[in-house]
mmCIF file of C-alpha atoms in Angstrom:
data_model
loop_
_atom_site.group_PDB
_atom_site.id
_atom_site.type_symbol
_atom_site.label_atom_id
_atom_site.label_comp_id
_atom_site.label_asym_id
_atom_site.label_seq_id
_atom_site.Cartn_x
_atom_site.Cartn_y
_atom_site.Cartn_z
ATOM 1 C CA MET A 1 -87.370 25.591 -75.101
ATOM 2 C CA ALA A 2 -86.952 21.975 -74.023
ATOM 3 C CA ARG A 3 -89.870 19.879 -73.222
ATOM 4 C CA VAL A 4 -89.969 17.815 -69.986
ATOM 5 C CA ARG A 5 -90.896 14.242 -70.492
ATOM 6 C CA ARG A 6 -92.947 12.687 -67.788
ATOM 7 C CA THR A 7 -92.052 9.282 -66.484
ATOM 8 C CA PRO A 8 -94.866 6.907 -66.034
ATOM 9 C CA GLU A 9 -95.526 5.624 -62.457
ATOM 10 C CA ASN A 10 -94.661 2.022 -63.283
ATOM 11 C CA THR A 11 -91.305 3.094 -64.684
ATOM 12 C CA ARG A 12 -90.540 5.080 -61.519
ATOM 13 C CA ALA A 13 -91.265 2.033 -59.337
ATOM 14 C CA ARG A 14 -88.857 -0.048 -61.402
ATOM 15 C CA LEU A 15 -86.081 2.545 -60.929
ATOM 16 C CA VAL A 16 -86.546 2.623 -57.142
ATOM 17 C CA ALA A 17 -86.401 -1.159 -56.989
ATOM 18 C CA ALA A 18 -83.202 -1.182 -59.034
ATOM 19 C CA VAL A 19 -81.531 1.383 -56.832
ATOM 20 C CA CYS A 20 -82.412 -0.587 -53.664
ATOM 21 C CA THR A 21 -81.065 -3.771 -55.229
ATOM 22 C CA GLY A 22 -77.768 -2.049 -56.006
ATOM 23 C CA LEU A 23 -77.404 -0.700 -52.515
ATOM 24 C CA LEU A 24 -78.061 -4.155 -51.014
ATOM 25 C CA CYS A 25 -75.361 -5.723 -53.156
ATOM 26 C CA ALA A 26 -72.911 -3.012 -52.114
ATOM 27 C CA ALA A 27 -73.662 -3.722 -48.436
ATOM 28 C CA LEU A 28 -73.173 -7.438 -48.896
ATOM 29 C CA THR A 29 -69.893 -6.832 -50.661
ATOM 30 C CA GLY A 30 -68.691 -4.688 -47.767
ATOM 31 C CA CYS A 31 -69.538 -7.440 -45.266
ATOM 32 C CA GLY A 32 -67.282 -9.882 -47.022
ATOM 33 C CA ASN A 33 -64.136 -7.703 -47.130
ATOM 34 C CA ASP A 34 -61.750 -9.471 -44.658
ATOM 35 C CA GLY A 35 -64.471 -9.583 -42.008
ATOM 36 C CA SER A 36 -63.807 -5.991 -40.905
ATOM 37 C CA ALA A 37 -67.448 -5.134 -40.661
ATOM 38 C CA THR A 38 -68.071 -8.291 -38.681
ATOM 39 C CA ALA A 39 -65.328 -7.390 -36.211
ATOM 40 C CA ASP A 40 -66.795 -3.903 -35.801
ATOM 41 C CA ALA A 41 -70.171 -5.382 -35.140
ATOM 42 C CA SER A 42 -68.718 -7.841 -32.572
ATOM 43 C CA THR A 43 -66.894 -5.037 -30.796
ATOM 44 C CA ALA A 44 -70.032 -2.969 -30.649
ATOM 45 C CA SER A 45 -71.964 -5.894 -29.273
ATOM 46 C CA ALA A 46 -69.335 -6.603 -26.563
ATOM 47 C CA SER A 47 -69.294 -2.943 -25.583
ATOM 48 C CA THR A 48 -73.028 -2.987 -25.218
ATOM 49 C CA LEU A 49 -72.939 -6.090 -23.005
ATOM 50 C CA ALA A 50 -70.251 -4.611 -20.787
ATOM 51 C CA SER A 51 -72.064 -1.376 -20.127
ATOM 52 C CA ASP A 52 -75.613 -2.621 -19.815
ATOM 53 C CA PRO A 53 -76.909 -4.180 -16.573
ATOM 54 C CA PRO A 54 -77.387 -7.950 -16.506
ATOM 55 C CA THR A 55 -80.636 -9.154 -18.008
ATOM 56 C CA SER A 56 -82.988 -11.625 -16.462
ATOM 57 C CA ALA A 57 -81.760 -14.358 -18.776
ATOM 58 C CA PRO A 58 -80.989 -17.561 -16.889
ATOM 59 C CA ALA A 59 -77.313 -17.907 -15.950
ATOM 60 C CA SER A 60 -75.287 -20.971 -15.184
ATOM 61 C CA PRO A 61 -75.539 -21.946 -11.487
ATOM 62 C CA PRO A 62 -72.579 -20.670 -9.355
ATOM 63 C CA GLU A 63 -70.032 -23.015 -7.901
ATOM 64 C CA PRO A 64 -71.158 -24.227 -4.458
ATOM 65 C CA THR A 65 -69.304 -22.567 -1.574
ATOM 66 C CA PRO A 66 -68.862 -24.289 1.783
ATOM 67 C CA SER A 67 -70.844 -22.903 4.682
ATOM 68 C CA VAL A 68 -69.118 -21.525 7.805
ATOM 69 C CA SER A 69 -69.696 -24.778 9.650
ATOM 70 C CA GLU A 70 -68.083 -26.776 6.814
ATOM 71 C CA VAL A 71 -64.866 -24.722 6.676
ATOM 72 C CA PRO A 72 -62.192 -26.398 8.835
ATOM 73 C CA THR A 73 -60.405 -23.939 11.073
ATOM 74 C CA PRO A 74 -57.154 -24.609 12.962
ATOM 75 C CA THR A 75 -57.662 -24.852 16.686
ATOM 76 C CA ASP A 76 -55.252 -24.514 19.584
ATOM 77 C CA GLU A 77 -55.597 -26.105 23.007
ATOM 78 C CA PRO A 78 -59.164 -26.012 24.325
ATOM 79 C CA ALA A 79 -59.915 -22.709 25.988
ATOM 80 C CA THR A 80 -60.315 -22.800 29.728
ATOM 81 C CA THR A 81 -63.597 -21.682 31.146
ATOM 82 C CA GLY A 82 -62.219 -20.329 34.390
ATOM 83 C CA SER A 83 -61.053 -16.766 34.893
ATOM 84 C CA PRO A 84 -57.387 -16.228 35.846
ATOM 85 C CA ASP A 85 -58.496 -13.636 38.388
ATOM 86 C CA LYS A 86 -60.552 -16.134 40.377
ATOM 87 C CA PRO A 87 -58.902 -17.722 43.413
ATOM 88 C CA VAL A 88 -57.600 -21.222 42.945
ATOM 89 C CA PRO A 89 -59.957 -23.666 44.658
ATOM 90 C CA ALA A 90 -58.131 -25.600 47.331
ATOM 91 C CA ASP A 91 -58.926 -28.697 49.287
ATOM 92 C CA ALA A 92 -58.581 -28.514 53.056
ATOM 93 C CA SER A 93 -55.534 -30.801 52.834
ATOM 94 C CA ASP A 94 -53.860 -28.634 50.167
ATOM 95 C CA ALA A 95 -51.201 -26.134 51.260
ATOM 96 C CA SER A 96 -52.711 -23.536 48.920
ATOM 97 C CA SER A 97 -55.667 -23.362 51.317
ATOM 98 C CA LEU A 98 -53.313 -21.499 53.670
ATOM 99 C CA TRP A 99 -52.373 -18.799 51.151
ATOM 100 C CA GLY A 100 -53.477 -15.428 52.449
ATOM 101 C CA LYS A 101 -53.853 -16.611 56.059
ATOM 102 C CA ARG A 102 -52.630 -14.509 58.993
ATOM 103 C CA PHE A 103 -52.237 -16.002 62.455
ATOM 104 C CA SER A 104 -52.098 -13.584 65.363
ATOM 105 C CA GLY A 105 -51.076 -14.428 68.915
ATOM 106 C CA SER A 106 -48.089 -14.258 71.227
ATOM 107 C CA ALA A 107 -44.702 -15.887 71.501
ATOM 108 C CA LYS A 108 -42.988 -16.798 74.754
ATOM 109 C CA ILE A 109 -39.273 -16.361 74.066
ATOM 110 C CA SER A 110 -36.234 -17.559 76.030
ATOM 111 C CA VAL A 111 -32.810 -16.194 75.086
ATOM 112 C CA ASP A 112 -29.372 -17.243 76.283
ATOM 113 C CA ILE A 113 -26.597 -14.674 75.883
ATOM 114 C CA TYR A 114 -22.967 -15.618 75.296
ATOM 115 C CA ASP A 115 -19.732 -13.694 75.015
ATOM 116 C CA TYR A 116 -15.990 -14.308 74.605
ATOM 117 C CA CYS A 117 -14.811 -12.286 77.546
ATOM 118 C CA THR A 118 -12.752 -15.008 79.240
ATOM 119 C CA THR A 119 -9.027 -14.787 79.699
ATOM 120 C CA ASP A 120 -8.458 -17.362 76.963
ATOM 121 C CA GLY A 121 -11.140 -15.960 74.640
ATOM 122 C CA SER A 122 -13.382 -18.989 74.886
ATOM 123 C CA ARG A 123 -17.160 -18.730 74.627
ATOM 124 C CA ARG A 124 -19.168 -18.544 77.831
ATOM 125 C CA GLN A 125 -22.795 -17.964 78.857
ATOM 126 C CA ALA A 126 -23.215 -14.440 80.158
ATOM 127 C CA GLY A 127 -26.928 -14.430 80.980
ATOM 128 C CA SER A 128 -30.435 -15.434 79.984
ATOM 129 C CA GLN A 129 -33.846 -13.829 79.726
ATOM 130 C CA THR A 130 -37.457 -14.884 79.136
ATOM 131 C CA TYR A 131 -40.207 -12.592 77.838
ATOM 132 C CA SER A 132 -43.356 -12.546 75.691
ATOM 133 C CA MET A 133 -44.149 -10.575 72.511
ATOM 134 C CA ASN A 134 -47.181 -10.097 70.318
ATOM 135 C CA SER A 135 -46.527 -12.044 67.114
ATOM 136 C CA THR A 136 -47.949 -12.691 63.662
ATOM 137 C CA LEU A 137 -47.452 -15.416 61.077
ATOM 138 C CA ASP A 138 -48.359 -14.571 57.469
ATOM 139 C CA LEU A 139 -48.587 -17.205 54.745
ATOM 140 C CA SER A 140 -48.898 -16.418 51.050
ATOM 141 C CA ARG A 141 -48.401 -17.785 47.558
ATOM 142 C CA PRO A 142 -44.771 -18.878 46.920
ATOM 143 C CA ARG A 143 -42.758 -15.814 45.953
ATOM 144 C CA THR A 144 -41.469 -15.324 42.403
ATOM 145 C CA GLY A 145 -38.388 -13.385 41.351
ATOM 146 C CA GLY A 146 -37.106 -13.161 37.793
ATOM 147 C CA ASP A 147 -37.709 -16.577 36.220
ATOM 148 C CA GLU A 148 -37.614 -18.474 39.527
ATOM 149 C CA THR A 149 -40.353 -19.395 41.984
ATOM 150 C CA GLU A 150 -39.977 -20.359 45.621
ATOM 151 C CA SER A 151 -40.105 -24.158 45.897
ATOM 152 C CA ASN A 152 -41.926 -24.143 49.260
ATOM 153 C CA PRO A 153 -45.678 -24.875 49.532
ATOM 154 C CA PHE A 154 -46.162 -21.296 50.727
ATOM 155 C CA SER A 155 -44.158 -18.200 51.518
ATOM 156 C CA MET A 156 -43.767 -17.580 55.257
ATOM 157 C CA LEU A 157 -43.199 -14.402 57.265
ATOM 158 C CA PHE A 158 -43.088 -14.568 61.059
ATOM 159 C CA ALA A 159 -42.593 -11.508 63.245
ATOM 160 C CA ALA A 160 -42.369 -11.332 67.049
ATOM 161 C CA GLY A 161 -42.383 -7.715 68.182
ATOM 162 C CA ASP A 162 -41.304 -4.674 66.215
ATOM 163 C CA PRO A 163 -38.123 -5.278 64.163
ATOM 164 C CA SER A 164 -36.332 -2.409 65.884
ATOM 165 C CA GLN A 165 -37.304 -3.582 69.359
ATOM 166 C CA ALA A 166 -34.786 -5.452 71.505
ATOM 167 C CA GLY A 167 -35.771 -9.118 71.622
ATOM 168 C CA ALA A 168 -37.656 -9.061 68.311
ATOM 169 C CA VAL A 169 -37.469 -12.138 66.056
ATOM 170 C CA SER A 170 -38.177 -12.338 62.324
ATOM 171 C CA PHE A 171 -38.369 -15.309 59.937
ATOM 172 C CA TRP A 172 -38.519 -14.872 56.159
ATOM 173 C CA SER A 173 -38.807 -17.972 53.986
ATOM 174 C CA SER A 174 -37.828 -16.027 50.850
ATOM 175 C CA ALA A 175 -37.235 -12.567 49.428
ATOM 176 C CA VAL A 176 -36.390 -10.852 46.148
ATOM 177 C CA SER A 177 -33.147 -8.896 46.234
ATOM 178 C CA THR A 178 -33.671 -5.401 44.833
ATOM 179 C CA THR A 179 -31.381 -3.261 46.973
ATOM 180 C CA SER A 180 -27.894 -3.858 45.600
ATOM 181 C CA SER A 181 -26.261 -5.205 42.471
ATOM 182 C CA GLN A 182 -23.106 -6.316 44.332
ATOM 183 C CA ASP A 183 -22.379 -8.701 47.177
ATOM 184 C CA LEU A 184 -20.003 -8.004 50.075
ATOM 185 C CA ALA A 185 -17.006 -9.015 47.951
ATOM 186 C CA GLY A 186 -17.986 -6.588 45.196
ATOM 187 C CA ASN A 187 -19.115 -9.310 42.826
ATOM 188 C CA PRO A 188 -22.028 -8.397 40.553
ATOM 189 C CA ARG A 189 -25.370 -10.072 41.149
ATOM 190 C CA ASP A 190 -28.872 -9.946 39.747
ATOM 191 C CA PRO A 191 -30.730 -7.241 41.737
ATOM 192 C CA HIS A 192 -33.964 -9.187 41.227
ATOM 193 C CA LEU A 193 -32.590 -12.519 42.348
ATOM 194 C CA LEU A 194 -34.939 -14.777 44.294
ATOM 195 C CA LEU A 195 -33.421 -15.715 47.650
ATOM 196 C CA THR A 196 -34.854 -18.747 49.470
ATOM 197 C CA TYR A 197 -33.922 -19.025 53.155
ATOM 198 C CA TRP A 198 -36.081 -21.842 54.500
ATOM 199 C CA ASP A 199 -36.894 -25.355 53.418
ATOM 200 C CA ILE A 200 -40.551 -25.851 54.355
ATOM 201 C CA ASP A 201 -42.456 -29.107 54.508
ATOM 202 C CA TRP A 202 -46.164 -29.076 55.318
ATOM 203 C CA SER A 203 -48.480 -32.094 55.278
ATOM 204 C CA ASP A 204 -51.776 -32.894 56.997
ATOM 205 C CA GLY A 205 -51.546 -29.843 59.232
ATOM 206 C CA GLU A 206 -47.966 -30.437 60.374
ATOM 207 C CA LEU A 207 -45.222 -27.913 59.668
ATOM 208 C CA ASP A 208 -41.543 -28.842 59.576
ATOM 209 C CA ALA A 209 -39.340 -25.946 58.471
ATOM 210 C CA ARG A 210 -35.568 -25.447 58.599
ATOM 211 C CA LEU A 211 -33.396 -22.421 57.862
ATOM 212 C CA THR A 212 -30.954 -23.627 55.197
ATOM 213 C CA ASP A 213 -29.295 -20.449 53.892
ATOM 214 C CA PRO A 214 -29.138 -17.114 55.797
ATOM 215 C CA HIS A 215 -27.776 -15.350 52.656
ATOM 216 C CA THR A 216 -25.263 -13.311 54.612
ATOM 217 C CA GLN A 217 -22.887 -13.545 51.649
ATOM 218 C CA GLN A 218 -25.414 -11.584 49.612
ATOM 219 C CA ALA A 219 -25.789 -9.098 52.502
ATOM 220 C CA VAL A 220 -29.528 -9.793 52.597
ATOM 221 C CA ALA A 221 -29.882 -11.440 56.003
ATOM 222 C CA LEU A 222 -33.555 -11.165 56.994
ATOM 223 C CA ASN A 223 -33.850 -13.927 59.603
ATOM 224 C CA LEU A 224 -32.808 -12.035 62.691
ATOM 225 C CA LEU A 225 -32.897 -11.828 66.456
ATOM 226 C CA ASN A 226 -32.525 -8.270 67.632
ATOM 227 C CA TRP A 227 -30.628 -8.153 70.920
ATOM 228 C CA SER A 228 -28.915 -5.572 73.074
ATOM 229 C CA SER A 229 -25.149 -5.432 72.787
ATOM 230 C CA PRO A 230 -22.595 -3.486 74.835
ATOM 231 C CA VAL A 231 -21.099 -0.367 73.352
ATOM 232 C CA VAL A 232 -17.700 -1.935 73.942
ATOM 233 C CA ALA A 233 -17.310 -5.709 73.908
ATOM 234 C CA CYS A 234 -16.764 -7.197 77.373
ATOM 235 C CA ARG A 235 -17.491 -3.809 79.005
ATOM 236 C CA SER A 236 -21.157 -3.947 79.942
ATOM 237 C CA ASP A 237 -20.469 -1.231 82.492
ATOM 238 C CA LEU A 238 -20.106 1.228 79.604
ATOM 239 C CA GLY A 239 -23.711 0.749 78.495
ATOM 240 C CA GLN A 240 -25.684 -0.939 75.742
ATOM 241 C CA LEU A 241 -26.294 0.057 72.160
ATOM 242 C CA PRO A 242 -29.749 1.694 71.884
ATOM 243 C CA GLY A 243 -32.404 -0.369 70.110
ATOM 244 C CA GLY A 244 -30.417 -3.541 70.118
ATOM 245 C CA TYR A 245 -28.303 -5.187 67.451
ATOM 246 C CA PRO A 246 -29.665 -7.544 64.736
ATOM 247 C CA HIS A 247 -27.994 -10.948 64.930
ATOM 248 C CA ALA A 248 -28.351 -13.053 61.773
ATOM 249 C CA LEU A 249 -29.696 -16.514 62.535
ATOM 250 C CA ALA A 250 -27.601 -19.526 61.623
ATOM 251 C CA SER A 251 -28.498 -22.410 59.330
ATOM 252 C CA GLY A 252 -30.209 -25.202 61.236
ATOM 253 C CA THR A 253 -32.751 -22.975 63.002
ATOM 254 C CA THR A 254 -36.058 -24.858 63.122
ATOM 255 C CA PHE A 255 -39.749 -23.949 63.176
ATOM 256 C CA ALA A 256 -42.208 -26.832 63.594
ATOM 257 C CA GLY A 257 -45.565 -27.873 65.015
ATOM 258 C CA ARG A 258 -49.261 -27.834 64.279
ATOM 259 C CA LEU A 259 -50.507 -25.488 61.556
ATOM 260 C CA ASP A 260 -53.912 -25.625 59.872
ATOM 261 C CA GLY A 261 -56.471 -23.216 58.489
ATOM 262 C CA SER A 262 -57.713 -22.098 61.916
ATOM 263 C CA SER A 263 -54.766 -22.078 64.324
ATOM 264 C CA ALA A 264 -51.030 -22.458 64.786
ATOM 265 C CA SER A 265 -49.052 -23.988 67.648
ATOM 266 C CA LEU A 266 -45.373 -23.847 66.729
ATOM 267 C CA THR A 267 -41.979 -24.082 68.383
ATOM 268 C CA ALA A 268 -38.771 -22.465 67.122
ATOM 269 C CA GLU A 269 -35.194 -23.061 68.199
ATOM 270 C CA GLY A 270 -31.864 -21.792 66.940
ATOM 271 C CA SER A 271 -28.867 -19.523 67.423
ATOM 272 C CA SER A 272 -27.098 -16.625 65.771
ATOM 273 C CA ILE A 273 -24.201 -16.979 63.332
ATOM 274 C CA ASP A 274 -21.865 -15.066 65.645
ATOM 275 C CA GLY A 275 -22.695 -17.457 68.517
ATOM 276 C CA GLN A 276 -23.690 -14.666 70.886
ATOM 277 C CA VAL A 277 -27.386 -15.543 71.271
ATOM 278 C CA ALA A 278 -29.389 -18.767 71.323
ATOM 279 C CA PHE A 279 -33.166 -18.797 71.558
ATOM 280 C CA ARG A 280 -36.265 -20.887 71.841
ATOM 281 C CA PHE A 281 -39.901 -19.794 71.646
ATOM 282 C CA GLU A 282 -43.420 -21.142 71.472
ATOM 283 C CA PHE A 283 -45.965 -19.382 69.318
ATOM 284 C CA ASP A 284 -49.735 -19.836 69.580
ATOM 285 C CA GLY A 285 -51.891 -17.989 67.098
ATOM 286 C CA THR A 286 -55.391 -17.911 65.636
ATOM 287 C CA ALA A 287 -56.260 -17.325 62.000
ATOM 288 C CA SER A 288 -57.893 -14.001 61.268
#
């Protein structure tokens, strides 16, 4: 039977120290092999930094950023402070002060009637008549049609009597054609074409207007004198057409006089294109 030999305590301590020394050398040897252990340690350290929240260690100050007031911003034209829905302020001497005005009153109208019932077919005066009619004069902003705007200081509409009534007179300074895309000759036209009939001048309360284009070629004649006509020309004994017949007014018809923000005192004079009627009237109206 073998006998176990006891190792003294001091001997055991030396053996433990030797073993630890050997292990330390082995670790140091591993650290020097192509730096692989160092790389592993660096990777582990980077992974730890990426996953952990930032510490309270002082960091380099951030780059200064400009405040909102320091950042230049592109600007367009200065914004207007007025609202487009508000009425345009107008001086008493400005024609725009008349926009939206209606003048109501009466017109005293004198009409001379002509025909061609002579033996040689020449024109002759066949009669005359004077009468009065309730009338209105409406003024508004210059009318716009398509990409054009009426060049007058205001748009004008005058009406004496009902349009279908015999003796009625109507003045239109402009209109927008929307009824037909062809003229009388069959030529195409813009159905939204702006048609200007009158040339209007207004200054210091004085109106001077002239009919310059009746637009009969466009079949949109709106400046009219409605007058009775015989059923058969030169045969008045056979009766008159009911309701009268609208005679288009000729270029050169005038409408002039005093017109301001409170009242109108105007005189009109002209004739029809067919030469069958000539007229003159005086209109007195009050703004309402």
